[in-house]
PDB file of C-alpha atoms in Angstrom:
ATOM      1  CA  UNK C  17       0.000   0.000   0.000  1.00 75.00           C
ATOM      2  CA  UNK C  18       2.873   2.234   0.187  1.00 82.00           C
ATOM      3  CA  UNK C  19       5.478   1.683  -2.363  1.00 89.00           C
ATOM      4  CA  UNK C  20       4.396   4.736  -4.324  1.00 94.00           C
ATOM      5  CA  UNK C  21       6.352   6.569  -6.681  1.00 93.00           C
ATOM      6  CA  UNK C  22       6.267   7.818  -9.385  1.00 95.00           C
ATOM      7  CA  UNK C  23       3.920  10.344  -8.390  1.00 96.00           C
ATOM      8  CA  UNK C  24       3.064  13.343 -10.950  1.00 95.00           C
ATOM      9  CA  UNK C  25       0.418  15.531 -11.838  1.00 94.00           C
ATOM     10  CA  UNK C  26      -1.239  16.091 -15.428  1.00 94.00           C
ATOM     11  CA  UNK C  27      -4.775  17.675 -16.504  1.00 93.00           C
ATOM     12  CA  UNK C  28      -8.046  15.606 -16.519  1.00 92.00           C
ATOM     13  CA  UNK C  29      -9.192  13.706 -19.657  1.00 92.00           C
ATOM     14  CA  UNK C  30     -12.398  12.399 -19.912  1.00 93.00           C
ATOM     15  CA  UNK C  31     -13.301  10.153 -16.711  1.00 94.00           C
ATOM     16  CA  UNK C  32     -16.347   7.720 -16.194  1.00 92.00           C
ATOM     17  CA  UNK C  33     -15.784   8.899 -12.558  1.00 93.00           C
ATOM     18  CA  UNK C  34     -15.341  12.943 -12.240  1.00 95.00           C
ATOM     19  CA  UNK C  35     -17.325  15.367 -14.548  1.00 96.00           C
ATOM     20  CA  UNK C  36     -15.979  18.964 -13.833  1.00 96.00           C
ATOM     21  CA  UNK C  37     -18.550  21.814 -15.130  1.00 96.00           C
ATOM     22  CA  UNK C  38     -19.433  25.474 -14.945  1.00 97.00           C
ATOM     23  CA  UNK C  39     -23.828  25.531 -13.041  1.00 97.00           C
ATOM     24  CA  UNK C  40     -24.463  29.304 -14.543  1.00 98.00           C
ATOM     25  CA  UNK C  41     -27.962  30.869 -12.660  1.00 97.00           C
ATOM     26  CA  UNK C  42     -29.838  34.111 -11.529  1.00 98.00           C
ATOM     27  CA  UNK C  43     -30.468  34.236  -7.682  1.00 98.00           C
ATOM     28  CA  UNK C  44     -32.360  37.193  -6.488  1.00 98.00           C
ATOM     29  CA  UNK C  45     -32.127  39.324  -9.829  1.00 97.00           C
ATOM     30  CA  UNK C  46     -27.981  38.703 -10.367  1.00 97.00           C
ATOM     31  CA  UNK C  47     -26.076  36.269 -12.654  1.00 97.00           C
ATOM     32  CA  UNK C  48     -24.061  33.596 -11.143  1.00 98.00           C
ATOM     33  CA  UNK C  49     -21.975  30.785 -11.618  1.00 98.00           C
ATOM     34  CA  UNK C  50     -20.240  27.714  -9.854  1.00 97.00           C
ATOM     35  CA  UNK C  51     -18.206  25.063 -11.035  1.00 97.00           C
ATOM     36  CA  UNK C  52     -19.110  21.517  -9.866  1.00 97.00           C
ATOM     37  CA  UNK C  53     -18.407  18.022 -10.338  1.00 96.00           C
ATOM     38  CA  UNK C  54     -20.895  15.074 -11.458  1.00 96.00           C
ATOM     39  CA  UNK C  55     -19.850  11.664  -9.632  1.00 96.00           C
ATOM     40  CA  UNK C  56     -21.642   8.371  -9.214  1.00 97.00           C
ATOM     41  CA  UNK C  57     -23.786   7.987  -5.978  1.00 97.00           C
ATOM     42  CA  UNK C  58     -22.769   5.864  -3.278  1.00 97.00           C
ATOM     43  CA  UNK C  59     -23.219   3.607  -0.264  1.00 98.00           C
ATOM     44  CA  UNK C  60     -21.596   3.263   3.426  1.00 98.00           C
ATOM     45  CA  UNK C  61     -21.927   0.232   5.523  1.00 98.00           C
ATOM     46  CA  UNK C  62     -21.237   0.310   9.536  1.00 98.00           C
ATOM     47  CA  UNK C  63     -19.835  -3.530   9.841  1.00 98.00           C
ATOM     48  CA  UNK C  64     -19.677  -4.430  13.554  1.00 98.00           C
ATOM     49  CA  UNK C  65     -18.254  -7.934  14.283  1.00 98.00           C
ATOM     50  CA  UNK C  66     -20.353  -9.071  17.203  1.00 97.00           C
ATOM     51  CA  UNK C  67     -17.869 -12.581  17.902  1.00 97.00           C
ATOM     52  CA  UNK C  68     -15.745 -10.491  18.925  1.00 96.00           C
ATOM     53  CA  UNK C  69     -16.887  -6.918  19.485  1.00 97.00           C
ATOM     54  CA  UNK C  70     -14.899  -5.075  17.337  1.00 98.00           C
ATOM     55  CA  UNK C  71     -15.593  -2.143  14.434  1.00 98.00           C
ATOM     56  CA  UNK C  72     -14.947  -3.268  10.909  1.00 98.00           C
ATOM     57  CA  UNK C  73     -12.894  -0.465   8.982  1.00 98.00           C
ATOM     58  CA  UNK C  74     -10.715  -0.127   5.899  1.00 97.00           C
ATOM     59  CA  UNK C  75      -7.593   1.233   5.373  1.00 97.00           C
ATOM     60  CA  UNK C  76      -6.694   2.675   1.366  1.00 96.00           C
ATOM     61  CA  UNK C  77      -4.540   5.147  -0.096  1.00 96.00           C
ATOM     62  CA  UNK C  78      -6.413   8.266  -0.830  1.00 96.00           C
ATOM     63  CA  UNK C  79      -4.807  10.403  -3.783  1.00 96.00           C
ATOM     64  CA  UNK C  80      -7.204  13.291  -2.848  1.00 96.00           C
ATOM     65  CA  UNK C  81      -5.788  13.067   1.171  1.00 97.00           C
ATOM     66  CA  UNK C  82      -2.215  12.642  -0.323  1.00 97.00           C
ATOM     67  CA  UNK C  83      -2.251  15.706  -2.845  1.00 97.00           C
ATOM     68  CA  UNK C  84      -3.804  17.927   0.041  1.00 97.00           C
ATOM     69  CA  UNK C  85      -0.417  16.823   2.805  1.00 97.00           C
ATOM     70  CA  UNK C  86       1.665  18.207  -0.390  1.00 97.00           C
ATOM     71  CA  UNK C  87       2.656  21.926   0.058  1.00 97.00           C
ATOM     72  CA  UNK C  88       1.432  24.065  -2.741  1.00 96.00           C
ATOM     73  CA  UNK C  89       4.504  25.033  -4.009  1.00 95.00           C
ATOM     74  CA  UNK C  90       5.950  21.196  -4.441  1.00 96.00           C
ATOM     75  CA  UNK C  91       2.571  20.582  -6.306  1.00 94.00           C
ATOM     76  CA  UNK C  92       4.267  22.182  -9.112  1.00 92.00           C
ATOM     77  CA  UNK C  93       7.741  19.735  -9.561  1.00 93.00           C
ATOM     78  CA  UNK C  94       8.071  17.432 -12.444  1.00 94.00           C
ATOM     79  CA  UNK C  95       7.719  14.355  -9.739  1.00 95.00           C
ATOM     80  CA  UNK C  96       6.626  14.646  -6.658  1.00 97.00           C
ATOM     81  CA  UNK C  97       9.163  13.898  -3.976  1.00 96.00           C
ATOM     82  CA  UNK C  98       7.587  10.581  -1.975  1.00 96.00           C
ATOM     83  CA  UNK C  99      10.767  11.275   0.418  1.00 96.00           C
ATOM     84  CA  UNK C 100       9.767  14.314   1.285  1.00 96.00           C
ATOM     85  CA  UNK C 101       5.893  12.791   0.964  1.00 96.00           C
ATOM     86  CA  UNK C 102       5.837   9.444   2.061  1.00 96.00           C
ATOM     87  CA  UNK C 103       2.429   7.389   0.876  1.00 96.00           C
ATOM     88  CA  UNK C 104       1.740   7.182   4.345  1.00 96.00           C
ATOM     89  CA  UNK C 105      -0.106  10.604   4.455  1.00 97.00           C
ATOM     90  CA  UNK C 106      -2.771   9.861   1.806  1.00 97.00           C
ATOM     91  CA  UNK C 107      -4.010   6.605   4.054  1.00 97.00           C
ATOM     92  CA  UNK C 108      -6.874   6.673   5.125  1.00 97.00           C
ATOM     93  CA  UNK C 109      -9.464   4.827   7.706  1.00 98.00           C
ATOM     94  CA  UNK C 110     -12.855   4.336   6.300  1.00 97.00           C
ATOM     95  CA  UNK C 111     -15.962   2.423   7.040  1.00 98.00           C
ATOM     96  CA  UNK C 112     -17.117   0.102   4.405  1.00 97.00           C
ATOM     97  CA  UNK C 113     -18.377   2.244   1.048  1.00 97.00           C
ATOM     98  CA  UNK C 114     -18.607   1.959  -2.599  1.00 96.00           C
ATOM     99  CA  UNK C 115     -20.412   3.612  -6.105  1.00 96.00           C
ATOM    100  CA  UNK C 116     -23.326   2.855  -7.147  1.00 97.00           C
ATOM    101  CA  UNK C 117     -22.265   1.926 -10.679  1.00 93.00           C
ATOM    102  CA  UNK C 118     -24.664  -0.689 -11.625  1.00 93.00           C
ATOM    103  CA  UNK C 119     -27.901  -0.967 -12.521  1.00 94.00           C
ATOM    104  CA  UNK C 120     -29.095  -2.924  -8.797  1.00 96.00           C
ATOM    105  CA  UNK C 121     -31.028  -2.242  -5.807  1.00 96.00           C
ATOM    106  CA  UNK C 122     -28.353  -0.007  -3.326  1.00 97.00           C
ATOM    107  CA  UNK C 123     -29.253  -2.653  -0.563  1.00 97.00           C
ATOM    108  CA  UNK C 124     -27.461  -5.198  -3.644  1.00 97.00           C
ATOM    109  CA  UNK C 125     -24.611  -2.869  -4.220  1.00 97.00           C
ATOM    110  CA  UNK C 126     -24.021  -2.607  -0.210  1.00 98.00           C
ATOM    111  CA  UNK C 127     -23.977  -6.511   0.289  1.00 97.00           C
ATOM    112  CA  UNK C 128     -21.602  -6.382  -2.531  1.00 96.00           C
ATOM    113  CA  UNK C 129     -19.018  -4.124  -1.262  1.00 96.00           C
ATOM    114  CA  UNK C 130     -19.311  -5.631   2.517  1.00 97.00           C
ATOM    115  CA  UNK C 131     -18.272  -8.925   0.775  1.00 96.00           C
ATOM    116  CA  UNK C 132     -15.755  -7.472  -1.498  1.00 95.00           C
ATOM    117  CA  UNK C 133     -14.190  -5.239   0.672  1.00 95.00           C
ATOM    118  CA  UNK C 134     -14.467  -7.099   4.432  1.00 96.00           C
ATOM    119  CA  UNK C 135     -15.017 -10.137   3.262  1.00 95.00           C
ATOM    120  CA  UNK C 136     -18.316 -10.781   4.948  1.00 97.00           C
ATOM    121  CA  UNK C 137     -21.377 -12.409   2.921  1.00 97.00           C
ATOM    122  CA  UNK C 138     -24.638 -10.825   4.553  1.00 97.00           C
ATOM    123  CA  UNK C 139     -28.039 -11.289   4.354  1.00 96.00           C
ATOM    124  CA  UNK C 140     -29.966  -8.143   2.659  1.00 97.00           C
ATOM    125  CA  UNK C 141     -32.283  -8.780   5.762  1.00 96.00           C
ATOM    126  CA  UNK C 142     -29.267  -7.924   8.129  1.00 95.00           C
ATOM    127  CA  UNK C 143     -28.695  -4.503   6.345  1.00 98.00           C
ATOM    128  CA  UNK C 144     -30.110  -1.528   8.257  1.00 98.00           C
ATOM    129  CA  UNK C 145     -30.470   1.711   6.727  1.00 98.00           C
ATOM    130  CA  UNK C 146     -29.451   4.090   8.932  1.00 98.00           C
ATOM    131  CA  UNK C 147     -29.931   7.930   6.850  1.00 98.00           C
ATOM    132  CA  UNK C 148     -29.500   9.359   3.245  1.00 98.00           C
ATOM    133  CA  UNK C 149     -27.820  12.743   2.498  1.00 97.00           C
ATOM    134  CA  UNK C 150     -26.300  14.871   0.716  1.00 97.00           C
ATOM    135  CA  UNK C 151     -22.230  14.556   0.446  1.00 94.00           C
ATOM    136  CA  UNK C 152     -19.840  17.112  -0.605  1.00 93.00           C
ATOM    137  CA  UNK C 153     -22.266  19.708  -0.935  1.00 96.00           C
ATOM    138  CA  UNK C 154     -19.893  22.465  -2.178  1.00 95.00           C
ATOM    139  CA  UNK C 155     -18.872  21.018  -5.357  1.00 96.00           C
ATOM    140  CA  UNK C 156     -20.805  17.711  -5.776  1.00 96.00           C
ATOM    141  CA  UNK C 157     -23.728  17.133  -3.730  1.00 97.00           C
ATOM    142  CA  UNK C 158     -23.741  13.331  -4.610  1.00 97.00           C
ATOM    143  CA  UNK C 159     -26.407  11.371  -2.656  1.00 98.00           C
ATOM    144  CA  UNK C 160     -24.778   8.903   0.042  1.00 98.00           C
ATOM    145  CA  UNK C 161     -26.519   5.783   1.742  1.00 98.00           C
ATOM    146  CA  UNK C 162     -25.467   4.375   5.088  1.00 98.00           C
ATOM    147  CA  UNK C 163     -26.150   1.121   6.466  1.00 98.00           C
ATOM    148  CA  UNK C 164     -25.646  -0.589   9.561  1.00 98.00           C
ATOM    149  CA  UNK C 165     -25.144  -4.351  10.024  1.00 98.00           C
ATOM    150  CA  UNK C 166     -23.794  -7.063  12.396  1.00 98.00           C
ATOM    151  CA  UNK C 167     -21.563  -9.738  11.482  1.00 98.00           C
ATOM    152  CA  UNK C 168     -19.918 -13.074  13.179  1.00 97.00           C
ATOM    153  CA  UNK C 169     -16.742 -14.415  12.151  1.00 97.00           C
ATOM    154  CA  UNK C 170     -18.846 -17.806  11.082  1.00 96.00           C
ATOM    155  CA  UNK C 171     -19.998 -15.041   7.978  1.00 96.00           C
ATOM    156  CA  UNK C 172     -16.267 -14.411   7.034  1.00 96.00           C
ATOM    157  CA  UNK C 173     -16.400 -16.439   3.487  1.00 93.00           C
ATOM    158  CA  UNK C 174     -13.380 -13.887   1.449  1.00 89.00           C
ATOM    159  CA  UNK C 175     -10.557 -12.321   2.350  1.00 85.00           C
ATOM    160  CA  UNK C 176     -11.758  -8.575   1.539  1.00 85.00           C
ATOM    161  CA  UNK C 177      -9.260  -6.012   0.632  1.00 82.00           C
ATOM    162  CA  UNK C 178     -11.209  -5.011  -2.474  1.00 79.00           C
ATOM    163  CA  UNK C 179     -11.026  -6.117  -6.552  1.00 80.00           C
ATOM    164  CA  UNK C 180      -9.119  -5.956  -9.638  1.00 78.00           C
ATOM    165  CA  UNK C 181      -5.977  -3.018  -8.780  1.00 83.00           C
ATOM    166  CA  UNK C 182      -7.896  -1.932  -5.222  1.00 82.00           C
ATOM    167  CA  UNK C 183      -5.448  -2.390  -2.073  1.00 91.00           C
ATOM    168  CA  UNK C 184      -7.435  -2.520   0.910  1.00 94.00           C
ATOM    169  CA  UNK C 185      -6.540  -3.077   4.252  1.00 95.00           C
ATOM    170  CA  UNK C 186      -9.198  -4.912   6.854  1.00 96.00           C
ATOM    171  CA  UNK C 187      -9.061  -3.516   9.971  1.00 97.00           C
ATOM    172  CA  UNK C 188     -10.669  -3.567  13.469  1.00 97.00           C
ATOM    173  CA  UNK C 189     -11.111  -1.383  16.507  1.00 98.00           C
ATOM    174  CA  UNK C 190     -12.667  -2.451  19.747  1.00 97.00           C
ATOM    175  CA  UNK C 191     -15.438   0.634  21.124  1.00 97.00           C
ATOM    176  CA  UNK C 192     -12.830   1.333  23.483  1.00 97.00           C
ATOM    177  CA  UNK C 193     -10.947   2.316  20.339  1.00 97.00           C
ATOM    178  CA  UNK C 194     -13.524   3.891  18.617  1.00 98.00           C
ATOM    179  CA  UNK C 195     -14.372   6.021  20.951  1.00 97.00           C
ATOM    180  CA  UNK C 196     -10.425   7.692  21.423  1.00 97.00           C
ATOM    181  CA  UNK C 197      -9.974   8.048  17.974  1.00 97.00           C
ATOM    182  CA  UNK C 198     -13.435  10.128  18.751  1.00 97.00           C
ATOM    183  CA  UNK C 199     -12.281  12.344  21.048  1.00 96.00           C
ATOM    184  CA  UNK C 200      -8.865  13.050  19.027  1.00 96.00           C
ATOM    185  CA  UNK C 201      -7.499  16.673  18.517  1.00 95.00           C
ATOM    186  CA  UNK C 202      -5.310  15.554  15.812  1.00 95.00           C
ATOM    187  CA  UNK C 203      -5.806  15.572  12.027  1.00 95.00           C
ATOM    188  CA  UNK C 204      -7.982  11.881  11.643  1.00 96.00           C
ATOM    189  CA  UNK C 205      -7.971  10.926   7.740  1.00 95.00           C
ATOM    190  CA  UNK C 206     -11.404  10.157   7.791  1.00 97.00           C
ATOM    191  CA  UNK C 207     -13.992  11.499   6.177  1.00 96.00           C
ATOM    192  CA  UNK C 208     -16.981  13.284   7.862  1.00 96.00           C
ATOM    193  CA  UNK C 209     -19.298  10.061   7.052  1.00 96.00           C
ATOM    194  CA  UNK C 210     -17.107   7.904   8.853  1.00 97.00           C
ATOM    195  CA  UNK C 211     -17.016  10.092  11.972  1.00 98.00           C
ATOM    196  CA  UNK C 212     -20.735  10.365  11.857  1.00 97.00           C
ATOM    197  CA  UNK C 213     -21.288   6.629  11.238  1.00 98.00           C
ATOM    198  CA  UNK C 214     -19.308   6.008  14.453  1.00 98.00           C
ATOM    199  CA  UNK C 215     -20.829   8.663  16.234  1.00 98.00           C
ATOM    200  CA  UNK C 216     -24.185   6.996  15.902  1.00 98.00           C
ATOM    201  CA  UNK C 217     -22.867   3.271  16.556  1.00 98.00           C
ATOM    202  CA  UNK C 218     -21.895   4.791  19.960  1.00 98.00           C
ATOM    203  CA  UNK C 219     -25.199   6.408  20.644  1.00 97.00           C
ATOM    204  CA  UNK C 220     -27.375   3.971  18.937  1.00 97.00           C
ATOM    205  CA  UNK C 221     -25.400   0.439  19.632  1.00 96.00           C
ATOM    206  CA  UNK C 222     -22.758   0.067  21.301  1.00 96.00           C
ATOM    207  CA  UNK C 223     -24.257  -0.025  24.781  1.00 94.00           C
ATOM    208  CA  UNK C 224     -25.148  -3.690  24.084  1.00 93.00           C
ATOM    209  CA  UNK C 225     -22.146  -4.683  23.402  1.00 94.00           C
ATOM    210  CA  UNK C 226     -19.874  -3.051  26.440  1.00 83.00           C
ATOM    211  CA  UNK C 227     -18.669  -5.706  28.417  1.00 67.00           C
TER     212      UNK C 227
END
């Protein structure tokens, strides 16, 4: 996950992923404009291990957390410098999440990436749906769908750590844990979603599981 090099920047061609473009509009009488950016939809999935009472998260490199550690002014070199800017500051902790890129039922496309990415195979009846909103509202606005559900270690059928070129890291956190990294002053790379998704495991769950 972190032999990186090679590390450059270069303009955006087309992408099946990212669609930057200019929103023009009148509000109130006067002419405006705002450039955005069209992405897929997506789902997040809380995965609590209740053999053994422990979070499910994932840890990935994040090219967006990795470009934003890299001082302006070394943005602009030839190659970045990964001694200077060592891989490990675009990794990231994450719940369970994923696109929705296909044409299937989001409680579908959550079982999918639970499997793929944890390695657990559950039931569509075990998925929760805890909220829907509204991600990234400042340049993308993409609609996000969070689940909750409980696993065992009897439903641990794959390995996780993702498909085809995805490196993905399984790991877990007791609510002990969870609830440090909660009440950290430091820089966590984790998005807000994450950090709301195990803000309401604590007030919603976890008292059932404290030993």
């Amino acid at each position: 996950m972190e032999d990186l090099k090679d590390v450059y920047l270069s303009p955006l061609p087309e992408s099946p992923y990212v669609k930057p473009f200019r929103f023009n509009y009148t509000q109130n009488g006067k002419e405006k404009t705002w450039d955005l950016l069209e992405v897929h939809d997506s789902v997040a999935i809380i995965v609590f291990n209740v053999t053994r009472r422990v979070m499910i998260f994932v840890k990935q490199f994040r090219p967006a957390i990795y470009y934003n550690s890299i001082k302006p002014e070394d943005r602009k070199a030839s190659k970045i410098d990964t001694n200077k800017y060592p891989a490990s500051l675009g990794v990231a902790l994450e719940i369970c999440a994923g696109i929705i890129d296909k044409n299937l039922p989001i409680e579908e496309i959550a079982k999918e990436e639970v499997l793929e990415e944890c390695g657990y195979n559950v039931e569509l009846s075990n998925l929760e749906k805890v909220i829907a909103y509204r991600s990234g509202v400042g340049v993308q606005g993409a609609l996000q769908t969070m689940f909750y559900c409980e696993v065992t270690d009897d439903m641990k059928t794959e390995q996780g750590g993702g498909v085809d070129d995805e490196i993905i890291e399984v790991i877990e956190k007791t609510i002990p844990e969870v609830e440090e990294m909660l009440r950290s002053q430091d820089i966590l790379s984790s998005p807000p979603s994450c950090l709301f998704a195990l803000m309401w495991f604590i007030h919603n769950k976890a008292d059932k599981f404290r030993k």
